[in-house]
PDB file of C-alpha atoms in Angstrom:
ATOM      1  CA  THR A   1     -20.530  -9.659  -3.995  1.00 83.00           C
ATOM      2  CA  PRO A   2     -19.819 -10.323  -0.289  1.00 87.00           C
ATOM      3  CA  ARG A   3     -16.150  -9.460  -0.617  1.00 89.00           C
ATOM      4  CA  THR A   4     -14.087  -6.329   0.003  1.00 93.00           C
ATOM      5  CA  TYR A   5     -10.312  -5.813  -0.298  1.00 93.00           C
ATOM      6  CA  CYS A   6      -7.147  -6.026   1.751  1.00 95.00           C
ATOM      7  CA  CYS A   7      -3.434  -5.201   1.496  1.00 93.00           C
ATOM      8  CA  ALA A   8      -2.457  -8.809   0.849  1.00 96.00           C
ATOM      9  CA  ASN A   9      -5.025  -9.814  -1.772  1.00 96.00           C
ATOM     10  CA  THR A  10      -3.745  -8.929  -5.244  1.00 97.00           C
ATOM     11  CA  GLU A  11      -6.236 -10.807  -7.424  1.00 96.00           C
ATOM     12  CA  ASP A  12      -8.097  -7.670  -8.552  1.00 95.00           C
ATOM     13  CA  LEU A  13      -4.827  -5.921  -9.420  1.00 97.00           C
ATOM     14  CA  GLU A  14      -3.573  -8.949 -11.365  1.00 97.00           C
ATOM     15  CA  THR A  15      -6.825  -9.040 -13.342  1.00 97.00           C
ATOM     16  CA  VAL A  16      -6.513  -5.369 -14.311  1.00 97.00           C
ATOM     17  CA  ILE A  17      -2.826  -5.648 -15.235  1.00 97.00           C
ATOM     18  CA  HIS A  18      -3.347  -8.651 -17.505  1.00 97.00           C
ATOM     19  CA  HIS A  19      -6.466  -7.124 -19.074  1.00 98.00           C
ATOM     20  CA  VAL A  20      -4.696  -3.860 -19.944  1.00 97.00           C
ATOM     21  CA  HIS A  21      -1.663  -5.771 -21.237  1.00 97.00           C
ATOM     22  CA  SER A  22      -3.899  -7.889 -23.485  1.00 97.00           C
ATOM     23  CA  LEU A  23      -5.359  -4.712 -25.018  1.00 98.00           C
ATOM     24  CA  PHE A  24      -1.969  -3.021 -25.569  1.00 96.00           C
ATOM     25  CA  PRO A  25       0.675  -5.776 -25.549  1.00 96.00           C
ATOM     26  CA  SER A  26       3.420  -3.693 -27.143  1.00 93.00           C
ATOM     27  CA  ALA A  27       2.963  -0.524 -25.052  1.00 92.00           C
ATOM     28  CA  PRO A  28       5.427   0.328 -22.264  1.00 91.00           C
ATOM     29  CA  PHE A  29       3.451  -0.614 -19.163  1.00 94.00           C
ATOM     30  CA  LEU A  30       4.148   0.934 -15.756  1.00 97.00           C
ATOM     31  CA  ALA A  31       2.190   1.057 -12.500  1.00 97.00           C
ATOM     32  CA  ALA A  32       2.093   3.397  -9.511  1.00 98.00           C
ATOM     33  CA  GLY A  33       0.715   2.798  -6.039  1.00 98.00           C
ATOM     34  CA  VAL A  34       0.088   5.286  -3.242  1.00 98.00           C
ATOM     35  CA  SER A  35      -0.164   4.296   0.435  1.00 97.00           C
ATOM     36  CA  MET A  36      -2.238   1.092   0.626  1.00 96.00           C
ATOM     37  CA  GLY A  37      -2.211   0.955  -3.168  1.00 97.00           C
ATOM     38  CA  GLY A  38       1.570   0.840  -2.990  1.00 98.00           C
ATOM     39  CA  MET A  39       1.411  -2.013  -0.497  1.00 98.00           C
ATOM     40  CA  LEU A  40      -0.803  -3.945  -2.903  1.00 98.00           C
ATOM     41  CA  LEU A  41       1.500  -3.218  -5.823  1.00 98.00           C
ATOM     42  CA  LEU A  42       4.640  -4.305  -3.966  1.00 98.00           C
ATOM     43  CA  ASN A  43       2.970  -7.460  -2.684  1.00 98.00           C
ATOM     44  CA  TYR A  44       1.944  -8.284  -6.248  1.00 98.00           C
ATOM     45  CA  LEU A  45       5.477  -7.656  -7.547  1.00 98.00           C
ATOM     46  CA  GLY A  46       6.955  -9.744  -4.743  1.00 98.00           C
ATOM     47  CA  LYS A  47       4.691 -12.642  -5.665  1.00 97.00           C
ATOM     48  CA  THR A  48       5.324 -12.470  -9.418  1.00 97.00           C
ATOM     49  CA  GLY A  49       9.016 -11.502  -9.506  1.00 96.00           C
ATOM     50  CA  PRO A  50      10.081 -10.809 -13.112  1.00 94.00           C
ATOM     51  CA  LYS A  51       7.012 -12.625 -14.484  1.00 95.00           C
ATOM     52  CA  THR A  52       4.836  -9.527 -14.857  1.00 97.00           C
ATOM     53  CA  PRO A  53       3.802  -7.496 -17.917  1.00 96.00           C
ATOM     54  CA  LEU A  54       4.915  -4.359 -16.056  1.00 97.00           C
ATOM     55  CA  LYS A  55       8.231  -2.839 -17.104  1.00 95.00           C
ATOM     56  CA  ALA A  56       8.615  -0.724 -13.965  1.00 96.00           C
ATOM     57  CA  ALA A  57       6.666   0.584 -10.973  1.00 98.00           C
ATOM     58  CA  ALA A  58       6.683   3.389  -8.425  1.00 98.00           C
ATOM     59  CA  THR A  59       5.264   3.540  -4.908  1.00 98.00           C
ATOM     60  CA  PHE A  60       4.699   6.438  -2.535  1.00 98.00           C
ATOM     61  CA  SER A  61       4.221   6.500   1.259  1.00 98.00           C
ATOM     62  CA  VAL A  62       3.956   2.733   1.564  1.00 98.00           C
ATOM     63  CA  GLY A  63       3.401   1.102   4.926  1.00 97.00           C
ATOM     64  CA  TRP A  64       6.214  -1.452   4.886  1.00 98.00           C
ATOM     65  CA  ASN A  65       5.526  -3.374   8.070  1.00 98.00           C
ATOM     66  CA  THR A  66       1.838  -3.630   8.916  1.00 98.00           C
ATOM     67  CA  PHE A  67       2.527  -4.348  12.590  1.00 98.00           C
ATOM     68  CA  ALA A  68       4.689  -1.213  12.911  1.00 98.00           C
ATOM     69  CA  CYS A  69       2.077   0.859  11.051  1.00 97.00           C
ATOM     70  CA  ALA A  70      -0.654  -0.255  13.446  1.00 97.00           C
ATOM     71  CA  GLU A  71       1.523   0.427  16.502  1.00 98.00           C
ATOM     72  CA  SER A  72       2.380   3.925  15.266  1.00 97.00           C
ATOM     73  CA  LEU A  73      -1.266   4.764  14.611  1.00 97.00           C
ATOM     74  CA  GLU A  74      -2.221   3.526  18.076  1.00 97.00           C
ATOM     75  CA  LYS A  75      -0.081   6.108  19.854  1.00 97.00           C
ATOM     76  CA  PRO A  76      -2.466   8.485  21.672  1.00 96.00           C
ATOM     77  CA  LEU A  77      -2.081  11.534  19.414  1.00 96.00           C
ATOM     78  CA  ASN A  78      -2.083   9.520  16.194  1.00 96.00           C
ATOM     79  CA  TRP A  79      -5.132   7.568  17.377  1.00 96.00           C
ATOM     80  CA  LEU A  80      -6.936  10.837  18.048  1.00 95.00           C
ATOM     81  CA  LEU A  81      -5.917  12.506  14.770  1.00 95.00           C
ATOM     82  CA  PHE A  82      -6.098   9.559  12.356  1.00 96.00           C
ATOM     83  CA  ASN A  83      -6.859   6.102  13.657  1.00 97.00           C
ATOM     84  CA  TYR A  84     -10.325   6.505  15.102  1.00 97.00           C
ATOM     85  CA  TYR A  85     -11.576   8.570  12.150  1.00 97.00           C
ATOM     86  CA  LEU A  86     -10.250   6.077   9.596  1.00 97.00           C
ATOM     87  CA  THR A  87     -11.811   3.237  11.563  1.00 98.00           C
ATOM     88  CA  THR A  88     -15.224   4.912  11.404  1.00 98.00           C
ATOM     89  CA  CYS A  89     -14.756   5.362   7.639  1.00 97.00           C
ATOM     90  CA  LEU A  90     -14.036   1.639   7.235  1.00 97.00           C
ATOM     91  CA  GLN A  91     -17.051   0.773   9.364  1.00 98.00           C
ATOM     92  CA  SER A  92     -19.281   3.054   7.324  1.00 97.00           C
ATOM     93  CA  SER A  93     -18.095   1.533   4.038  1.00 95.00           C
ATOM     94  CA  VAL A  94     -19.019  -2.010   5.071  1.00 96.00           C
ATOM     95  CA  ASN A  95     -22.102  -1.153   7.126  1.00 96.00           C
ATOM     96  CA  LYS A  96     -23.833   0.137   3.995  1.00 95.00           C
ATOM     97  CA  HIS A  97     -23.755  -3.433   2.707  1.00 95.00           C
ATOM     98  CA  ARG A  98     -23.966  -5.309   5.998  1.00 94.00           C
ATOM     99  CA  HIS A  99     -26.717  -7.582   4.649  1.00 94.00           C
ATOM    100  CA  MET A 100     -24.072  -9.062   2.349  1.00 94.00           C
ATOM    101  CA  PHE A 101     -21.745  -9.975   5.221  1.00 95.00           C
ATOM    102  CA  VAL A 102     -23.965 -11.044   8.135  1.00 92.00           C
ATOM    103  CA  LYS A 103     -23.751 -14.774   7.295  1.00 92.00           C
ATOM    104  CA  GLN A 104     -19.965 -14.671   7.479  1.00 93.00           C
ATOM    105  CA  ILE A 105     -19.124 -11.907   9.967  1.00 96.00           C
ATOM    106  CA  ASP A 106     -20.467 -10.566  13.275  1.00 97.00           C
ATOM    107  CA  MET A 107     -21.226  -7.072  12.018  1.00 97.00           C
ATOM    108  CA  ASP A 108     -22.341  -5.770  15.420  1.00 97.00           C
ATOM    109  CA  HIS A 109     -18.896  -6.703  16.770  1.00 98.00           C
ATOM    110  CA  VAL A 110     -17.231  -4.982  13.775  1.00 98.00           C
ATOM    111  CA  MET A 111     -19.133  -1.767  14.424  1.00 98.00           C
ATOM    112  CA  LYS A 112     -17.740  -1.607  17.974  1.00 98.00           C
ATOM    113  CA  ALA A 113     -14.113  -1.525  16.794  1.00 98.00           C
ATOM    114  CA  LYS A 114     -12.137   1.500  18.035  1.00 97.00           C
ATOM    115  CA  SER A 115      -9.012   1.114  15.892  1.00 98.00           C
ATOM    116  CA  ILE A 116      -7.919  -0.114  12.465  1.00 98.00           C
ATOM    117  CA  ARG A 117      -6.294  -3.150  14.086  1.00 98.00           C
ATOM    118  CA  GLU A 118      -9.570  -4.073  15.807  1.00 98.00           C
ATOM    119  CA  PHE A 119     -11.450  -3.610  12.532  1.00 98.00           C
ATOM    120  CA  ASP A 120      -8.954  -5.817  10.700  1.00 98.00           C
ATOM    121  CA  LYS A 121      -9.180  -8.463  13.414  1.00 98.00           C
ATOM    122  CA  ARG A 122     -12.970  -8.532  13.405  1.00 98.00           C
ATOM    123  CA  PHE A 123     -13.619  -7.979   9.688  1.00 98.00           C
ATOM    124  CA  THR A 124     -10.693  -8.026   7.225  1.00 97.00           C
ATOM    125  CA  SER A 125      -8.839 -11.084   8.513  1.00 97.00           C
ATOM    126  CA  VAL A 126     -12.123 -13.008   8.751  1.00 97.00           C
ATOM    127  CA  MET A 127     -13.236 -11.896   5.288  1.00 96.00           C
ATOM    128  CA  PHE A 128     -10.082 -13.279   3.682  1.00 97.00           C
ATOM    129  CA  GLY A 129      -9.822 -16.456   5.697  1.00 96.00           C
ATOM    130  CA  TYR A 130      -6.835 -15.730   7.911  1.00 97.00           C
ATOM    131  CA  ARG A 131      -6.581 -17.736  11.107  1.00 97.00           C
ATOM    132  CA  THR A 132      -5.445 -14.708  13.136  1.00 97.00           C
ATOM    133  CA  ILE A 133      -4.846 -10.982  12.719  1.00 97.00           C
ATOM    134  CA  ASP A 134      -1.103 -11.693  12.987  1.00 98.00           C
ATOM    135  CA  ASP A 135      -1.318 -14.044   9.998  1.00 98.00           C
ATOM    136  CA  TYR A 136      -3.011 -11.312   7.974  1.00 98.00           C
ATOM    137  CA  TYR A 137      -0.580  -8.571   8.988  1.00 98.00           C
ATOM    138  CA  THR A 138       2.399 -10.800   8.178  1.00 98.00           C
ATOM    139  CA  ASP A 139       1.007 -11.573   4.716  1.00 98.00           C
ATOM    140  CA  ALA A 140       0.191  -7.890   4.120  1.00 98.00           C
ATOM    141  CA  SER A 141       3.687  -6.521   4.899  1.00 98.00           C
ATOM    142  CA  PRO A 142       5.590  -5.646   1.675  1.00 98.00           C
ATOM    143  CA  ASN A 143       8.966  -5.631   3.434  1.00 97.00           C
ATOM    144  CA  LEU A 144       8.871  -9.441   3.480  1.00 97.00           C
ATOM    145  CA  ARG A 145       8.519  -9.629  -0.321  1.00 97.00           C
ATOM    146  CA  LEU A 146      10.837  -6.804  -1.389  1.00 97.00           C
ATOM    147  CA  LYS A 147      13.756  -9.159  -2.042  1.00 97.00           C
ATOM    148  CA  SER A 148      11.698 -10.953  -4.718  1.00 97.00           C
ATOM    149  CA  VAL A 149      10.783  -7.861  -6.798  1.00 98.00           C
ATOM    150  CA  GLY A 150      12.069  -8.511 -10.310  1.00 96.00           C
ATOM    151  CA  ILE A 151      11.500  -5.217 -12.177  1.00 96.00           C
ATOM    152  CA  PRO A 152      12.778  -1.651 -11.567  1.00 96.00           C
ATOM    153  CA  VAL A 153      10.829  -0.051  -8.709  1.00 97.00           C
ATOM    154  CA  LEU A 154      11.139   3.419  -7.204  1.00 98.00           C
ATOM    155  CA  CYS A 155       9.896   3.667  -3.611  1.00 98.00           C
ATOM    156  CA  LEU A 156       9.502   7.138  -2.073  1.00 98.00           C
ATOM    157  CA  ASN A 157       8.943   7.432   1.682  1.00 98.00           C
ATOM    158  CA  SER A 158       9.309  10.173   4.269  1.00 98.00           C
ATOM    159  CA  VAL A 159      10.865   9.314   7.616  1.00 97.00           C
ATOM    160  CA  ASP A 160       8.305  11.515   9.424  1.00 97.00           C
ATOM    161  CA  ASP A 161       5.322   9.560   8.051  1.00 97.00           C
ATOM    162  CA  VAL A 162       3.238   8.398  11.033  1.00 96.00           C
ATOM    163  CA  PHE A 163       1.558   5.788   8.829  1.00 97.00           C
ATOM    164  CA  SER A 164       4.934   4.206   8.035  1.00 96.00           C
ATOM    165  CA  PRO A 165       7.472   4.678  10.872  1.00 96.00           C
ATOM    166  CA  SER A 166      11.087   5.067   9.783  1.00 96.00           C
ATOM    167  CA  HIS A 167      12.433   2.196  11.891  1.00 96.00           C
ATOM    168  CA  ALA A 168      10.328  -0.253   9.850  1.00 96.00           C
ATOM    169  CA  ILE A 169      11.513   0.903   6.405  1.00 97.00           C
ATOM    170  CA  PRO A 170      13.520  -2.020   4.906  1.00 97.00           C
ATOM    171  CA  ILE A 171      16.669  -0.108   3.972  1.00 97.00           C
ATOM    172  CA  GLU A 172      19.032  -3.100   4.100  1.00 97.00           C
ATOM    173  CA  THR A 173      16.684  -5.321   2.091  1.00 97.00           C
ATOM    174  CA  ALA A 174      16.380  -2.618  -0.566  1.00 97.00           C
ATOM    175  CA  LYS A 175      20.174  -2.384  -0.804  1.00 97.00           C
ATOM    176  CA  GLN A 176      20.353  -6.100  -1.569  1.00 97.00           C
ATOM    177  CA  ASN A 177      17.946  -5.931  -4.523  1.00 97.00           C
ATOM    178  CA  PRO A 178      19.382  -4.064  -7.559  1.00 95.00           C
ATOM    179  CA  ASN A 179      15.852  -3.577  -8.917  1.00 95.00           C
ATOM    180  CA  VAL A 180      14.813  -1.403  -5.971  1.00 97.00           C
ATOM    181  CA  ALA A 181      15.536   2.310  -5.527  1.00 96.00           C
ATOM    182  CA  LEU A 182      14.431   3.438  -2.074  1.00 97.00           C
ATOM    183  CA  VAL A 183      14.258   7.229  -1.766  1.00 97.00           C
ATOM    184  CA  LEU A 184      13.858   8.694   1.733  1.00 97.00           C
ATOM    185  CA  THR A 185      13.185  12.315   2.621  1.00 97.00           C
ATOM    186  CA  SER A 186      13.475  13.916   6.054  1.00 96.00           C
ATOM    187  CA  HIS A 187      10.066  15.534   5.738  1.00 94.00           C
ATOM    188  CA  GLY A 188       6.990  14.938   3.645  1.00 94.00           C
ATOM    189  CA  GLY A 189       4.525  13.211   5.928  1.00 95.00           C
ATOM    190  CA  HIS A 190       2.054  10.824   4.381  1.00 96.00           C
ATOM    191  CA  ILE A 191       1.639  11.568   0.664  1.00 95.00           C
ATOM    192  CA  GLY A 192       2.673  15.178   1.318  1.00 93.00           C
ATOM    193  CA  PHE A 193       6.144  16.075   0.012  1.00 94.00           C
ATOM    194  CA  LEU A 194       5.206  19.758  -0.275  1.00 91.00           C
ATOM    195  CA  GLU A 195       7.957  22.279  -0.988  1.00 87.00           C
ATOM    196  CA  GLY A 196       8.432  25.949  -0.119  1.00 82.00           C
ATOM    197  CA  LEU A 197       6.642  28.290   2.259  1.00 82.00           C
ATOM    198  CA  TRP A 198       3.592  28.501  -0.001  1.00 84.00           C
ATOM    199  CA  PRO A 199       3.350  25.181  -1.847  1.00 80.00           C
ATOM    200  CA  ARG A 200       1.623  25.374  -5.185  1.00 78.00           C
ATOM    201  CA  GLN A 201       1.055  23.067  -8.128  1.00 78.00           C
ATOM    202  CA  SER A 202       3.469  20.133  -8.349  1.00 82.00           C
ATOM    203  CA  THR A 203       5.128  18.541  -5.335  1.00 92.00           C
ATOM    204  CA  TYR A 204       8.435  16.720  -4.941  1.00 94.00           C
ATOM    205  CA  MET A 205       6.503  13.475  -5.379  1.00 95.00           C
ATOM    206  CA  ASP A 206       5.045  14.698  -8.686  1.00 94.00           C
ATOM    207  CA  ARG A 207       8.447  15.680 -10.048  1.00 93.00           C
ATOM    208  CA  VAL A 208      10.158  12.454  -9.026  1.00 95.00           C
ATOM    209  CA  PHE A 209       7.344  10.396 -10.543  1.00 96.00           C
ATOM    210  CA  LYS A 210       7.492  12.291 -13.844  1.00 95.00           C
ATOM    211  CA  GLN A 211      11.267  11.911 -14.055  1.00 95.00           C
ATOM    212  CA  PHE A 212      11.117   8.208 -13.226  1.00 96.00           C
ATOM    213  CA  VAL A 213       8.416   7.429 -15.795  1.00 95.00           C
ATOM    214  CA  GLN A 214      10.260   9.386 -18.489  1.00 94.00           C
ATOM    215  CA  ALA A 215      13.528   7.610 -17.684  1.00 93.00           C
ATOM    216  CA  MET A 216      11.909   4.170 -17.761  1.00 93.00           C
ATOM    217  CA  ILE A 217      10.193   4.798 -21.097  1.00 91.00           C
ATOM    218  CA  GLU A 218      13.241   6.345 -22.770  1.00 91.00           C
ATOM    219  CA  HIS A 219      16.032   4.289 -21.206  1.00 87.00           C
ATOM    220  CA  GLY A 220      14.406   1.338 -19.461  1.00 78.00           C
ATOM    221  CA  HIS A 221      15.750  -1.135 -22.023  1.00 78.00           C
ATOM    222  CA  GLU A 222      19.295  -0.207 -21.013  1.00 78.00           C
ATOM    223  CA  LEU A 223      18.803  -1.627 -17.516  1.00 70.00           C
ATOM    224  CA  SER A 224      18.748  -5.184 -18.859  1.00 63.00           C
ATOM    225  CA  THR A 225      22.289  -4.738 -20.176  1.00 60.00           C
ATOM    226  CA  ILE A 226      23.791  -3.427 -16.917  1.00 56.00           C
TER     227      ILE A 226
END
C-alpha cells in the first residue's frame, strides 16, 4: 500500500498488541521498544494510558524530543557520521516503491534531501497529513505524553547518546509519574551499553531488561497495591 511509518503513528502497533492479546488473553503481556521503536511504544502508551492489554513495557535509547534529536544529528560531525548515511537509507527504502507514492509526493524533491529533517519535511510529514514538519515533530515527541503513561515502564538512556541529547531527557516529568522508572547511564551511546575492556555476550541493557521482565512477571501484581 502507499503508506510507510512514522514515530507518531501507532496504528500498526495497536493492531499487533490487540491481536496477540486476543490469542493469549491470560498471558502476562509486556512490550519492549528500541530507539524509534521505543518512541512508538511510548507514544502508544501515552495515548492509551492504563487502557492497554500490556502489563509493563521497557524502552531503550529513545529519542525523547524529536526537535532536539534532529538538532543534535545536524551538528557537523554527527551529520557526517550518521545523519547523511541514514538519510540515504530512508531514501533508498522509499525509492524502491516510488511508483506507489508519486501521486501524493514529489519523489524527486525527496531524493534531494540531505538530512533526516529534510526527508521528514518532504516525505514523512506529507505522507501522514501533517500541515508542517513542526506539527509532525511535536506529535512524534514522547516527552509530551510521558505524564499519561498508565502502566509500569522502564526507560534506559545514556547521556552521551547523540541521537537523544541529555538536555532533552524529561527527568522532571518522569519523577512526577509513579509508573515511570527512568534509568540514565553516563556512557552507553545509542543502543550500546557495553561493559569492560573486551565486551562479550550480554550488555548492561540485556541484564537490566532480563531483570525487569522477571520482576514484572513475578511481582508485577504487587504494584497495584502500593
